Coordinates of C-alpha atoms in Angstrom, one line a residue:
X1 CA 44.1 114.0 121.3
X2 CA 46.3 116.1 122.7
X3 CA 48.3 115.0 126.4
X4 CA 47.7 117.0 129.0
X5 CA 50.9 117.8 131.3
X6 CA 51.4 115.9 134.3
X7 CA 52.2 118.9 136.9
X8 CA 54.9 119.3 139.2
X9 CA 56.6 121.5 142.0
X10 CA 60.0 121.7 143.2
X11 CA 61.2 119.2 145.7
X12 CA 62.1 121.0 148.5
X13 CA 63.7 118.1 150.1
X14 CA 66.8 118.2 148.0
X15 CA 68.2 121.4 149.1
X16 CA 66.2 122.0 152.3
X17 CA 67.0 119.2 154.6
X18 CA 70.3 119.8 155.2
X19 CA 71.2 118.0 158.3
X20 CA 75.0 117.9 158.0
X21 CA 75.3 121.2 158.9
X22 CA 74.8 123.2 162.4
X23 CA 72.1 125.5 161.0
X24 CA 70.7 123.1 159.2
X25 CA 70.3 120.7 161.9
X26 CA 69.5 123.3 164.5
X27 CA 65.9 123.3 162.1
X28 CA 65.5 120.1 162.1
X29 CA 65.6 119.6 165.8
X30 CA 63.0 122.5 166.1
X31 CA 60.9 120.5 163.7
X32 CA 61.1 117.3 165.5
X33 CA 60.1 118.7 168.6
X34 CA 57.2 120.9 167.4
X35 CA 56.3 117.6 165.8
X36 CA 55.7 116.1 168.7
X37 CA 52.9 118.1 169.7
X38 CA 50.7 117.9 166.4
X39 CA 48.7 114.7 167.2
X40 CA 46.1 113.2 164.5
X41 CA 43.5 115.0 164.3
X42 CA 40.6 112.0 165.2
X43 CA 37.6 114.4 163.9
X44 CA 34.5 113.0 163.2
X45 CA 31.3 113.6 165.5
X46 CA 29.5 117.0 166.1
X47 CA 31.8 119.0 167.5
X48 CA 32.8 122.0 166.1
X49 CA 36.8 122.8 164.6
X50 CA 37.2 125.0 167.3
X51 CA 36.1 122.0 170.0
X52 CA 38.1 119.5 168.5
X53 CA 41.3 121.7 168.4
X54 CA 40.6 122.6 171.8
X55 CA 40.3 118.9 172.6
X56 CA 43.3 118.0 170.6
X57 CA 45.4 120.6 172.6
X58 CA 44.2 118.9 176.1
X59 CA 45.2 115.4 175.0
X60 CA 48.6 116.4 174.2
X61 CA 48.9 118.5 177.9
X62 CA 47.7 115.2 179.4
X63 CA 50.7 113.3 178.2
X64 CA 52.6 115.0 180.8
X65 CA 55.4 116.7 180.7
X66 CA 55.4 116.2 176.9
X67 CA 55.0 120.0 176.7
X68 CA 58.3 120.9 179.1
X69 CA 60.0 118.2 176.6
X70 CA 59.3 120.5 173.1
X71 CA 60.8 123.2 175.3
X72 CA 63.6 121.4 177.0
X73 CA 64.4 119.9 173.0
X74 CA 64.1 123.5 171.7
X75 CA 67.0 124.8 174.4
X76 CA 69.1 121.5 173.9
X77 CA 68.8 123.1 170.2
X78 CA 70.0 126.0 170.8
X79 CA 73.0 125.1 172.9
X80 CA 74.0 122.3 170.6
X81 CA 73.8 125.2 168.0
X82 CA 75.9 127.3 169.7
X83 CA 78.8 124.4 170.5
X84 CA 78.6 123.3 166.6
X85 CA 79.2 126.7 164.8
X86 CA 81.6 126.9 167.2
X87 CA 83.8 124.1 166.8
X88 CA 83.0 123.7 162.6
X89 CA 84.2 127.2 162.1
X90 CA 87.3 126.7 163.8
X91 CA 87.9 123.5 161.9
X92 CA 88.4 125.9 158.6
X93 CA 91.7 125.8 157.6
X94 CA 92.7 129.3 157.1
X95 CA 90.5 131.2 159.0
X96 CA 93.1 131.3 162.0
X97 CA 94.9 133.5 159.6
X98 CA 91.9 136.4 160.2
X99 CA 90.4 135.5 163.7
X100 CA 93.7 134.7 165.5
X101 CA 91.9 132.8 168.6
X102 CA 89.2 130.9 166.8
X103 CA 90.4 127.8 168.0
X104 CA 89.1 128.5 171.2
X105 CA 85.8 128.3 170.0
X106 CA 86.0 124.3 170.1
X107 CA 86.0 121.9 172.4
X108 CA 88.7 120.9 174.9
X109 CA 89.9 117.6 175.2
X110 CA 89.4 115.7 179.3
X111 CA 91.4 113.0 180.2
X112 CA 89.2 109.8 181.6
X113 CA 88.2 109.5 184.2
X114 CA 87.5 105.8 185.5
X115 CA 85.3 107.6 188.4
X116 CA 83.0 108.8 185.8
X117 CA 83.5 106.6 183.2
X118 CA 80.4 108.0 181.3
X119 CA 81.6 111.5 181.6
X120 CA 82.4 113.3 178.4
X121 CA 86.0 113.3 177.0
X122 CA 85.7 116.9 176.1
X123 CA 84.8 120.5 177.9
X124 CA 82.9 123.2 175.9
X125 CA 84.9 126.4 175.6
X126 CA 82.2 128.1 177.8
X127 CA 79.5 127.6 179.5
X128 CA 76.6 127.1 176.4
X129 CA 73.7 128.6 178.5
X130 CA 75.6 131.1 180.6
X131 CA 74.5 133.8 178.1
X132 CA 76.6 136.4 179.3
X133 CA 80.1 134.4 179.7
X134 CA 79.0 133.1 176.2
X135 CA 78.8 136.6 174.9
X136 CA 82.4 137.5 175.9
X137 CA 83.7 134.3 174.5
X138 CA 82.9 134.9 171.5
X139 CA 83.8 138.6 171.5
X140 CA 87.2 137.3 172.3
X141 CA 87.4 135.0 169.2
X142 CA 85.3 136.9 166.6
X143 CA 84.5 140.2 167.6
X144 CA 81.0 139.5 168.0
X145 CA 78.3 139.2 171.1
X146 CA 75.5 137.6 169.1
X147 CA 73.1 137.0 172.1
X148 CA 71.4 140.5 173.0
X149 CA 71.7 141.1 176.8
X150 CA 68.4 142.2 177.1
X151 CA 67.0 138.6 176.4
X152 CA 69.0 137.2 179.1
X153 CA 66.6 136.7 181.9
X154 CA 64.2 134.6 179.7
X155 CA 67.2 132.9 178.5
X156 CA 68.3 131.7 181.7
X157 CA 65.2 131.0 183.0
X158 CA 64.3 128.6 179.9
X159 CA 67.5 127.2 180.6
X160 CA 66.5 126.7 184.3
X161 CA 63.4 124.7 182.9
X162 CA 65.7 122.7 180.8
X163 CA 67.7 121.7 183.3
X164 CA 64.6 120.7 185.3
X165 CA 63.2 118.6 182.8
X166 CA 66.4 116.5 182.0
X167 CA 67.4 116.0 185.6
X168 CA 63.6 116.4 187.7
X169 CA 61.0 114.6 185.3
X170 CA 59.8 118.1 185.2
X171 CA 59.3 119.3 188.9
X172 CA 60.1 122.8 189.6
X173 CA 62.5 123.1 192.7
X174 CA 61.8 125.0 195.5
X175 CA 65.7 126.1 196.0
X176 CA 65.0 127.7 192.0
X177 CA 62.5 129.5 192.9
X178 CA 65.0 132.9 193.5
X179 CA 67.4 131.9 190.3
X180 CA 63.8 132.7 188.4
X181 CA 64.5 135.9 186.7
X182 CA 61.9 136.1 183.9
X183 CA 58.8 133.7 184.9
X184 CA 56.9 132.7 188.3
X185 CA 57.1 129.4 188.9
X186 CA 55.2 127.5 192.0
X187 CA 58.0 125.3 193.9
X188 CA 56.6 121.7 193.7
X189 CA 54.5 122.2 190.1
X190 CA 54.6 119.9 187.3
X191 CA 56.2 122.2 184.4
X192 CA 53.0 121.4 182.0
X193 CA 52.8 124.6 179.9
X194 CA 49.7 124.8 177.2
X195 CA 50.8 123.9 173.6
X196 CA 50.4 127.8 172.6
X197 CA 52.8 128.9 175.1
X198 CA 54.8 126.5 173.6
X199 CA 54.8 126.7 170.6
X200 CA 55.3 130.6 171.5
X201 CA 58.6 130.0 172.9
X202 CA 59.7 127.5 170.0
X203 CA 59.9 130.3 167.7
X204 CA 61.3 132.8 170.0
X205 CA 64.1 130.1 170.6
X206 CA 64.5 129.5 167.2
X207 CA 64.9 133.2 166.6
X208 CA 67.5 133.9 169.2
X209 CA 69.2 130.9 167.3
X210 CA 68.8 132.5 164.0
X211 CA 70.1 136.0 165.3
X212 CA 73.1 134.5 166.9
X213 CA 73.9 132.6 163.2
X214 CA 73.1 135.9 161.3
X215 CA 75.3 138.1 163.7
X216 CA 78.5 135.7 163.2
X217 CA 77.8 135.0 160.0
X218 CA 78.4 138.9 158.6
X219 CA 81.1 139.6 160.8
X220 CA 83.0 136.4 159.7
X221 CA 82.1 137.7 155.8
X222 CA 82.8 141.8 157.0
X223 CA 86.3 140.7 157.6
X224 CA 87.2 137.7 155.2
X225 CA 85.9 139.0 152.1
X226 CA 87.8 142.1 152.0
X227 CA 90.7 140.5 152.5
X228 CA 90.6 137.7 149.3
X229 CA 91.2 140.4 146.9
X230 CA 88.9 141.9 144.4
X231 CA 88.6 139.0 142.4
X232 CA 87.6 136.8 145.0
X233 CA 84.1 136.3 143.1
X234 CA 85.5 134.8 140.1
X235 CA 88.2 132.6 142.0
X236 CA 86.3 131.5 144.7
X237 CA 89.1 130.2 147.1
X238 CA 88.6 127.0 149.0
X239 CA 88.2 129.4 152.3
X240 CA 85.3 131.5 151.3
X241 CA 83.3 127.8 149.9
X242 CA 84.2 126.0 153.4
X243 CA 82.8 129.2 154.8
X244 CA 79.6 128.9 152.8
X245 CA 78.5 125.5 153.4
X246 CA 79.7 125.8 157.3
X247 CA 76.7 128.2 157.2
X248 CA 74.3 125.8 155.1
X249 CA 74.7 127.9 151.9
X250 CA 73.2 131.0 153.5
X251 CA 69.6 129.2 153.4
X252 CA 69.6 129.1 149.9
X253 CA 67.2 126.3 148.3
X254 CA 67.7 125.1 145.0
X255 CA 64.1 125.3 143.7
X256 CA 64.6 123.6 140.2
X257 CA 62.0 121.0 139.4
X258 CA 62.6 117.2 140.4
X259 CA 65.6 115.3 138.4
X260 CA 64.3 112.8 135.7
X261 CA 65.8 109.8 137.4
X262 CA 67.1 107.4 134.3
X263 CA 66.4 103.3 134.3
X264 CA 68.7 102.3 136.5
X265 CA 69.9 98.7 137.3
X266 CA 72.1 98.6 140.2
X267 CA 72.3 99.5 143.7
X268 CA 75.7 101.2 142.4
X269 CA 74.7 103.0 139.0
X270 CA 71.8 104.8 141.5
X271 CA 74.6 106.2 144.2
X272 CA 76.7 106.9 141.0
X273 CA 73.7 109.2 140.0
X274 CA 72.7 110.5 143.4
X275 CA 76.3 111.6 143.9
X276 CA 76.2 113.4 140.5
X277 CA 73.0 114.8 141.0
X278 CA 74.2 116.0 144.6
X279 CA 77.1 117.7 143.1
X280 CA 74.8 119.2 140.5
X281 CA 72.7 120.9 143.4
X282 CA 75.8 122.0 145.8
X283 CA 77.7 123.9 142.8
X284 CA 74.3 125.3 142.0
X285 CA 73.9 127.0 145.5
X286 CA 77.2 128.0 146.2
X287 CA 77.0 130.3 143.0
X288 CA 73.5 131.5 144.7
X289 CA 75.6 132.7 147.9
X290 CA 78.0 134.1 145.9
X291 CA 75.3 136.4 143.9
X292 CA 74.3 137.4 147.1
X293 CA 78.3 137.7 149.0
X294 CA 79.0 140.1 145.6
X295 CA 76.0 142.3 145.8
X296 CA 76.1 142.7 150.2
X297 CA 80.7 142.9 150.1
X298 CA 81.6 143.9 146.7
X299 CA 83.7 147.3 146.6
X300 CA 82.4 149.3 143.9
X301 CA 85.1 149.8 141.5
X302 CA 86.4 153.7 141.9
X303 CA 85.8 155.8 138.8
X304 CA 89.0 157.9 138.1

């Protein structure tokens, strides 16, 4: 009798979770917090799907201010995305050599302080959620204002709730009523926005995120790549890989069916073969970025 096939599907956890790197971990924070407003669903009884998602959507308001938490994770996001491009790319040996100032994109060492002796040892190079000082910052290092100024009011504002959360258990303050440039907010209220608002604003976040990665990511690219020389494709200099995995591989997944995992007796031989198999995937996806680098930067070769 013939065996049927056991199936299978790639296993997106082997290229997607990618937490080591800032765009990769600016995703997983958005997951995280999203997650935190998808309760079990407890079914069961005679109430219709609409009901029970309507009920399910009440029980996780009432856990007050869980709600202004997804938000206030979603900005923290955001900002912690902004400091961590920031500082990686100007740990790239090299790319001083194009972007003369991209040093000033990290962080700056603070002496102690024994007043504050929980303060950071470090200052960012600009304010993170000062959109507009963050914008010139970076168009002094790279070139680039990747935040567009016309989503700077709802910025701010979800920056305002942010800070209200982390310092106010959530209590809007009456003397931020006129900083407000975007929303209404009641001095006095509880911020307790419903889960679809939320959720809402989640991907808005994440897509100002995304834009800002995508707009520093081509001009970085714009100006390396023609400067590597026309082979650059082939030779692949250490530069242009630490460039490619700074930006989590350009969101490439490696979509190849799950590894068949020998017999192994030791702690050690597995890591042996995780590390192989880790190797395996990373060469796998830097040619993928490359495909892509040649066909978006290539110059087409002149015909005489």
């Amino acid at each position: 009798m013939a065996k049927v096939p056991f199936p299978e599907v790639p296993i997106g956890e082997m290229s997607v979770s990618r937490r080591f790197t800032a765009p990769g971990l600016f995703t997983y924070r958005h997951l995280q917090a999203e997650g935190l407003l998808n309760f079990p669903d407890w079914a069961g009884g005679d109430l219709t799907d609409e009901q029970r998602r309507n009920a399910l959507d009440q029980t996780v308001q009432l856990h007050r201010p869980l709600t202004a938490i997804v938000i206030f994770l979603n900005v923290v996001a955001l900002e912690d995305l902004f400091r961590d491009l920031g500082a990686r790319l100007a740990d790239i040996e090299g790319l001083s050599d194009f972007f003369p100032t991209i040093s000033e994109l990290h962080q700056k060492p603070k002496p102690y302080n024994p007043d504050r002796p929980f303060a950071r040892l470090d200052k960012d190079p600009a304010p993170l959620l000062d959109f507009e000082k963050l914008n010139k910052h970076y168009s002094m290092c790279l070139g680039v204002s990747p935040i567009p100024e016309s989503e700077f009011p709802r910025l701010y504002d979800l920056a305002l709730v942010r800070h209200t959360v982390a310092h106010y258990g959530a209590i809007f303050r009456s003397v931020d009523v006129n900083r407000l440039l975007y929303y209404e907010i009641a001095p006095g209220r509880l911020i307790n926005p419903p889960v679809e608002f939320v959720k809402e604003t989640c991907q808005y976040l994440s897509k100002i995120g995304r834009d800002f990665e995508d707009s520093v990511k081509q001009r970085i690219f714009s100006i390396v790549l023609p400067k590597l020389g026309v082979e650059w494709p082939t030779r692949r200099p250490k530069i242009l890989v630490d460039i490619i995995e700074v930006f989590d591989y350009l969101g490439k997944l490696v979509t190849s069916s799950a590894p068949i995992m020998p017999m192994i007796s030791s702690m050690t031989d597995y890591e042996n073969w995780a590390r192989n198999e880790s190797e395996r995937f990373r060469i796998e996806l830097i040619e993928l970025c490359i495909a892509e680098l040649k066909d978006k930067y290539e110059r087409p070769t002149s015909v005489a």
